[in-house]
C-alpha positions as YAML, in Angstrom:
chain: A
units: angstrom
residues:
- id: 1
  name: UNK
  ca: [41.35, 69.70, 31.35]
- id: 2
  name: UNK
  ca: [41.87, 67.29, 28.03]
- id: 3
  name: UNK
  ca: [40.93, 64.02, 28.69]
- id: 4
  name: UNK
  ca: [43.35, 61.39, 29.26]
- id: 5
  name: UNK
  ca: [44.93, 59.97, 26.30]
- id: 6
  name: UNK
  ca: [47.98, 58.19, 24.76]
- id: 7
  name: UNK
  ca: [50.62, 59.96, 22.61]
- id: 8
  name: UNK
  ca: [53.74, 58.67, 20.73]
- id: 9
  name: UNK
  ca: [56.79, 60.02, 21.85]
- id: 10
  name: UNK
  ca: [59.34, 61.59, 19.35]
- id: 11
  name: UNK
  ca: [62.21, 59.65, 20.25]
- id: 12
  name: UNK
  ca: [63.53, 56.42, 18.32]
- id: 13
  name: UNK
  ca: [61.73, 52.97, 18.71]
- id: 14
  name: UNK
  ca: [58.08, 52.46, 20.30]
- id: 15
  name: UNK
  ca: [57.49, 54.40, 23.27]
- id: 16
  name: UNK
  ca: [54.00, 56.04, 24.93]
- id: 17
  name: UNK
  ca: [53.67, 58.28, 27.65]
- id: 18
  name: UNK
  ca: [50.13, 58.59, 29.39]
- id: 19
  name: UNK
  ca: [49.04, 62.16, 29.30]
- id: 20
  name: UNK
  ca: [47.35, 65.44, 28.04]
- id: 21
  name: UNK
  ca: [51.19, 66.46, 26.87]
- id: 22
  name: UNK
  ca: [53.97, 64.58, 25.44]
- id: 23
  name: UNK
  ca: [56.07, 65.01, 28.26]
- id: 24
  name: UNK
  ca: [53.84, 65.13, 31.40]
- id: 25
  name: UNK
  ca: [50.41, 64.09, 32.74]
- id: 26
  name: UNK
  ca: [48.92, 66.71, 33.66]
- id: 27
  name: UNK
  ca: [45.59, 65.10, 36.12]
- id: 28
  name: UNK
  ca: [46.30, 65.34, 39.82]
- id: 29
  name: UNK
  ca: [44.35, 64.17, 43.05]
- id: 30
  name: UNK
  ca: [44.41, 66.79, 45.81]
- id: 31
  name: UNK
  ca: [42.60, 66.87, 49.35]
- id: 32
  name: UNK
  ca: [42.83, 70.10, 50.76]
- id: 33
  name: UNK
  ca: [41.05, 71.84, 53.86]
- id: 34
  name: UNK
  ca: [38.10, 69.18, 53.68]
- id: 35
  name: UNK
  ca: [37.50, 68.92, 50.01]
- id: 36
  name: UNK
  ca: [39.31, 66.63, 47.14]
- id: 37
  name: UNK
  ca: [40.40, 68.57, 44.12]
- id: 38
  name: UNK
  ca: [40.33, 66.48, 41.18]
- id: 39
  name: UNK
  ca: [41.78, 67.47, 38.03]
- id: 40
  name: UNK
  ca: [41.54, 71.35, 38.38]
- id: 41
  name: UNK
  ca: [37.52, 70.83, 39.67]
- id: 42
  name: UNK
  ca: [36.08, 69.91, 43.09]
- id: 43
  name: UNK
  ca: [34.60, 66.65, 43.66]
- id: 44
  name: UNK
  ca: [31.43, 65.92, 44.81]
- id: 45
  name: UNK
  ca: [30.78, 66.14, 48.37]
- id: 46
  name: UNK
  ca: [30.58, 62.33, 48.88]
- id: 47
  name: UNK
  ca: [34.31, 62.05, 47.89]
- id: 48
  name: UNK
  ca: [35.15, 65.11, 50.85]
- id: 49
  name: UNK
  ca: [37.81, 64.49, 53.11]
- id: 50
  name: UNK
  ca: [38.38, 65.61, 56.75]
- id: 51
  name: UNK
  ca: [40.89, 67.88, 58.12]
- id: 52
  name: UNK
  ca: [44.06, 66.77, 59.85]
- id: 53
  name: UNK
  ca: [45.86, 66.95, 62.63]
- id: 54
  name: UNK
  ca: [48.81, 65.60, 63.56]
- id: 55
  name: UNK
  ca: [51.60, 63.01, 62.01]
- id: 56
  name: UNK
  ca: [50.30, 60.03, 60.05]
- id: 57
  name: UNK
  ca: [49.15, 57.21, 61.96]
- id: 58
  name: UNK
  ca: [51.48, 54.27, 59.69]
- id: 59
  name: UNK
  ca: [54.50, 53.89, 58.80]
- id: 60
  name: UNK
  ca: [55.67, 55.17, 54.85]
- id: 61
  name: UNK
  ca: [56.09, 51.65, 53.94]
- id: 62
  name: UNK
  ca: [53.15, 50.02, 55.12]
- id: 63
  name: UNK
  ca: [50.88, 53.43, 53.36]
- id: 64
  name: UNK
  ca: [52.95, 52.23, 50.36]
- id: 65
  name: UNK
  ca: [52.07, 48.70, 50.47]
- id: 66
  name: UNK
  ca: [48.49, 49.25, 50.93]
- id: 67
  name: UNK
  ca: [48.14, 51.73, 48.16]
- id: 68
  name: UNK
  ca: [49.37, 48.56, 45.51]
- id: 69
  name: UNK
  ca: [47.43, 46.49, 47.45]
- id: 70
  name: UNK
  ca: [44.53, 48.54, 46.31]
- id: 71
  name: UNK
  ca: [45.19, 49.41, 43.05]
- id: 72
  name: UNK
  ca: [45.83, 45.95, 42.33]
- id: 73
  name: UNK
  ca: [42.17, 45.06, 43.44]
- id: 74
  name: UNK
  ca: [40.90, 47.70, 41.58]
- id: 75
  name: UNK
  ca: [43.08, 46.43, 38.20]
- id: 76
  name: UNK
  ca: [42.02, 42.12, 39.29]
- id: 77
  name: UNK
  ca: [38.33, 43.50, 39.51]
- id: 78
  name: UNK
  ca: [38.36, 44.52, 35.63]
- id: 79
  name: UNK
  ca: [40.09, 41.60, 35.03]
- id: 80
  name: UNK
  ca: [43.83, 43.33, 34.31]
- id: 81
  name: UNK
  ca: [47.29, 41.42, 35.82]
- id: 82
  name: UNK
  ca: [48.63, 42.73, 38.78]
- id: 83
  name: UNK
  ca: [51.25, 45.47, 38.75]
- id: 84
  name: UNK
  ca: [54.41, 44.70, 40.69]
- id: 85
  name: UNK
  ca: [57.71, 46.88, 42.01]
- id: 86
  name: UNK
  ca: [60.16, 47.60, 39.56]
- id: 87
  name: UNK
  ca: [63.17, 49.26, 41.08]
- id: 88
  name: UNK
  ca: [64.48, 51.78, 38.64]
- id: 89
  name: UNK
  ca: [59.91, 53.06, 39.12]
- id: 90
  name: UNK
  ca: [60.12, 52.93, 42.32]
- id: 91
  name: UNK
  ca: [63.20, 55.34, 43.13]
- id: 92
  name: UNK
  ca: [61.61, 57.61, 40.74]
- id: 93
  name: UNK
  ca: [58.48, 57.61, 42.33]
- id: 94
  name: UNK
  ca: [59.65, 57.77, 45.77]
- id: 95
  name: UNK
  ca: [62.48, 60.45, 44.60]
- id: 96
  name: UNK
  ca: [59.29, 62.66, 43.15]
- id: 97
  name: UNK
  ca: [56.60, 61.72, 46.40]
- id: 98
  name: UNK
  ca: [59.14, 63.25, 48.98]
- id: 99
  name: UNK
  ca: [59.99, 66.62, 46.53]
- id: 100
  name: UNK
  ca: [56.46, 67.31, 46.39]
- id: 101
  name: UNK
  ca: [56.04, 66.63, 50.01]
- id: 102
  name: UNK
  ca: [59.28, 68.65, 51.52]
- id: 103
  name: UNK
  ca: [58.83, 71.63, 49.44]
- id: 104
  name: UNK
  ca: [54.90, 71.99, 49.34]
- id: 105
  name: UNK
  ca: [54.73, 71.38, 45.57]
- id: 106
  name: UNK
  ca: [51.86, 69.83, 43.85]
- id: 107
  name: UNK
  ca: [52.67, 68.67, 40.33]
- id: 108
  name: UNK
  ca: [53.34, 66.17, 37.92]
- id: 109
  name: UNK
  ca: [57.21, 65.37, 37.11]
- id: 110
  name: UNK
  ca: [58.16, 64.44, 33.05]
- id: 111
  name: UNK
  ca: [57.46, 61.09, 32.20]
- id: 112
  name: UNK
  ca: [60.37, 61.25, 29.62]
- id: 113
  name: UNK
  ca: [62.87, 60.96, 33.43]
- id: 114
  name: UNK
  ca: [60.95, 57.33, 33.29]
- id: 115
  name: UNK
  ca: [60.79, 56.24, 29.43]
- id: 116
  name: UNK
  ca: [64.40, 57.20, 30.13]
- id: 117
  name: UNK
  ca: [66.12, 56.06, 32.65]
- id: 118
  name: UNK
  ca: [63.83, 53.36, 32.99]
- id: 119
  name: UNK
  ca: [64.18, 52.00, 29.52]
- id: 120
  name: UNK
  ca: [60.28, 52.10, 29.86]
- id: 121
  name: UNK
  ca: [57.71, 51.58, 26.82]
- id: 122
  name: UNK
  ca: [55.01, 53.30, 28.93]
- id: 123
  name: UNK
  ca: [54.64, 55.73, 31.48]
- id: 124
  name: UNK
  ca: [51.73, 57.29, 33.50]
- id: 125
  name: UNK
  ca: [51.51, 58.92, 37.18]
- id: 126
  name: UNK
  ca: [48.52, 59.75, 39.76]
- id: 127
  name: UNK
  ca: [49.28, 61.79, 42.43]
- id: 128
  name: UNK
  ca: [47.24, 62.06, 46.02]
- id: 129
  name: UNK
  ca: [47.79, 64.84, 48.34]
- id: 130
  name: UNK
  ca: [45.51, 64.63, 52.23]
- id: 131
  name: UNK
  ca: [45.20, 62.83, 55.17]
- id: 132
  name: UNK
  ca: [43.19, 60.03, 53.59]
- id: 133
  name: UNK
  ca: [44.08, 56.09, 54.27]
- id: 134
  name: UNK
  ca: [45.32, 54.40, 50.92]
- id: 135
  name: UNK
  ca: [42.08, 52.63, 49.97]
- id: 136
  name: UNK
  ca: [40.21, 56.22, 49.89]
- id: 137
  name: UNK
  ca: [43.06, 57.41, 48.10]
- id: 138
  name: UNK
  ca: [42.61, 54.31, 45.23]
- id: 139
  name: UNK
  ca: [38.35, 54.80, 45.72]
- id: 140
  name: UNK
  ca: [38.89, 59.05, 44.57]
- id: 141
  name: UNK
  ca: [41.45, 58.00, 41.89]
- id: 142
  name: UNK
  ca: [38.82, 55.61, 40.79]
- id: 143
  name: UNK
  ca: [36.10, 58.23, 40.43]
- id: 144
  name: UNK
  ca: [37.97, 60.77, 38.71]
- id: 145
  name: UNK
  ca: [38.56, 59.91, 34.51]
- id: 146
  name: UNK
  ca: [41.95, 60.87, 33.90]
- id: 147
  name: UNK
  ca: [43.70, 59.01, 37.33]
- id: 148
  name: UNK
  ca: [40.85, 55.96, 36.38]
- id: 149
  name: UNK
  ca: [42.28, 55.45, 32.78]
- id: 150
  name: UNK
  ca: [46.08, 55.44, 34.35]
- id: 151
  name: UNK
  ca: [45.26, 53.15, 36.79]
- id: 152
  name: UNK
  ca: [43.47, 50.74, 34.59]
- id: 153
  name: UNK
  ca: [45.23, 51.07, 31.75]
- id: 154
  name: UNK
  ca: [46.48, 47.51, 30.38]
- id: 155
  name: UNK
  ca: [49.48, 49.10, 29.16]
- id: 156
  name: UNK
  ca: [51.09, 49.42, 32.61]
- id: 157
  name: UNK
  ca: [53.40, 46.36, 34.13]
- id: 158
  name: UNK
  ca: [55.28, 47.89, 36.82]
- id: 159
  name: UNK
  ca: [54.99, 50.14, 39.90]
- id: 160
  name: UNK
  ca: [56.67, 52.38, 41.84]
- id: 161
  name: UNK
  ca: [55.25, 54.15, 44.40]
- id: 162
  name: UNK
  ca: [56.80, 57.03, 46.98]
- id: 163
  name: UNK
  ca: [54.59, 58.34, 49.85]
- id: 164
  name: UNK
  ca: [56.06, 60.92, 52.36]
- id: 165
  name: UNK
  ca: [53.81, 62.85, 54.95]
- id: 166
  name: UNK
  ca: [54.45, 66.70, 54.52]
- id: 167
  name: UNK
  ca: [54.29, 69.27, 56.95]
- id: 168
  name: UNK
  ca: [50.85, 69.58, 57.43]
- id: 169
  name: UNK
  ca: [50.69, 65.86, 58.23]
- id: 170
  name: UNK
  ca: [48.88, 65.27, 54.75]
- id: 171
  name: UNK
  ca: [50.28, 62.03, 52.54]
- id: 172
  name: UNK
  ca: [51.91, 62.95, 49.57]
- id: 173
  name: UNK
  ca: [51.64, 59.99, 46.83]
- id: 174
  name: UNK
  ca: [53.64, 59.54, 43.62]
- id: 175
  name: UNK
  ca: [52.40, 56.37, 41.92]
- id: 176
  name: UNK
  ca: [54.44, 55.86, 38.48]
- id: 177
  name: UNK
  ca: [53.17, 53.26, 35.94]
- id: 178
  name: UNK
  ca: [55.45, 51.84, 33.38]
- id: 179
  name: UNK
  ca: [55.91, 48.94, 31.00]
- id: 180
  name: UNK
  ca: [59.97, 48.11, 29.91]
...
């Protein structure tokens, strides 16, 4: 997997998209039967995560809250501004985090569908798949290079963030990142 890294996008005035590609970042967070799967590799057994059983034990909007509530930590501990809601992120991220969850899908959308409709400057995504609470979510994202430099990255303003259980009873989470 290419590390993380910052392109230019080929479109008139001054635009970057967060990712391997031009048009997608390609990193992803899964959990899957006990393990995390970070960026194509397994992670190390410290960062394992329990099966599931069942329907998640909160409500979409409060898993939501507490993911920004974390990642904001994360970004005041290192000294970076808070990220808050933007609306035009947030339907795309909540549009994309129940896709992946109703039809079992695991993968980045285009980041051009937010430097677009978004009138964005910058765009990056993490996405977390498992029935993990939203500050282990944040503490794998953290350890893993690629989800780290999106999440920290000073670049990013605004958040949008769609979390849907799937049918497995895992959370699905599509975090967008974007600067207008």
């Amino acid at each position: 997997m290419d590390a993380e890294r910052t392109v230019r996008a080929r479109r008139p005035g001054r635009r970057l998209i967060c990712g391997p590609l031009a048009a997608m970042l390609l990193t992803a967070l899964t959990a899957l039967g006990g393990t995390a799967s970070v960026a194509g590799g397994v992670a190390p057994a410290s960062a394992a995560v329990s099966s599931y059983q069942g329907s998640p034990a909160m409500a979409r909007s409060t898993y939501e809250r507490q993911v920004q509530f974390w990642i904001n930590r994360k970004r005041h501990r290192y000294g970076l501004h808070r990220l808050r809601y933007a609306s035009c992120t947030d339907r795309v991220a909540e549009r994309w985090g129940k896709h992946l969850a109703l039809h079992d899908v695991f993968k980045h959308q285009s980041m051009m569908r937010i430097l677009d409709k978004c009138n964005a400057y910058y765009a990056g995504e993490t996405l977390g798949r498992g029935a993990i609470t939203p500050r282990r979510l944040v503490y794998l994202w953290m350890h893993s290079p690629e989800h780290r430099a999106v999440l920290l990255s000073p670049h990013a303003h605004r958040i949008g963030i769609g979390s849907y259980p799937d049918r497995y009873g895992r959370w699905v989470t599509a975090v967008d990142y974007m600067q207008f």
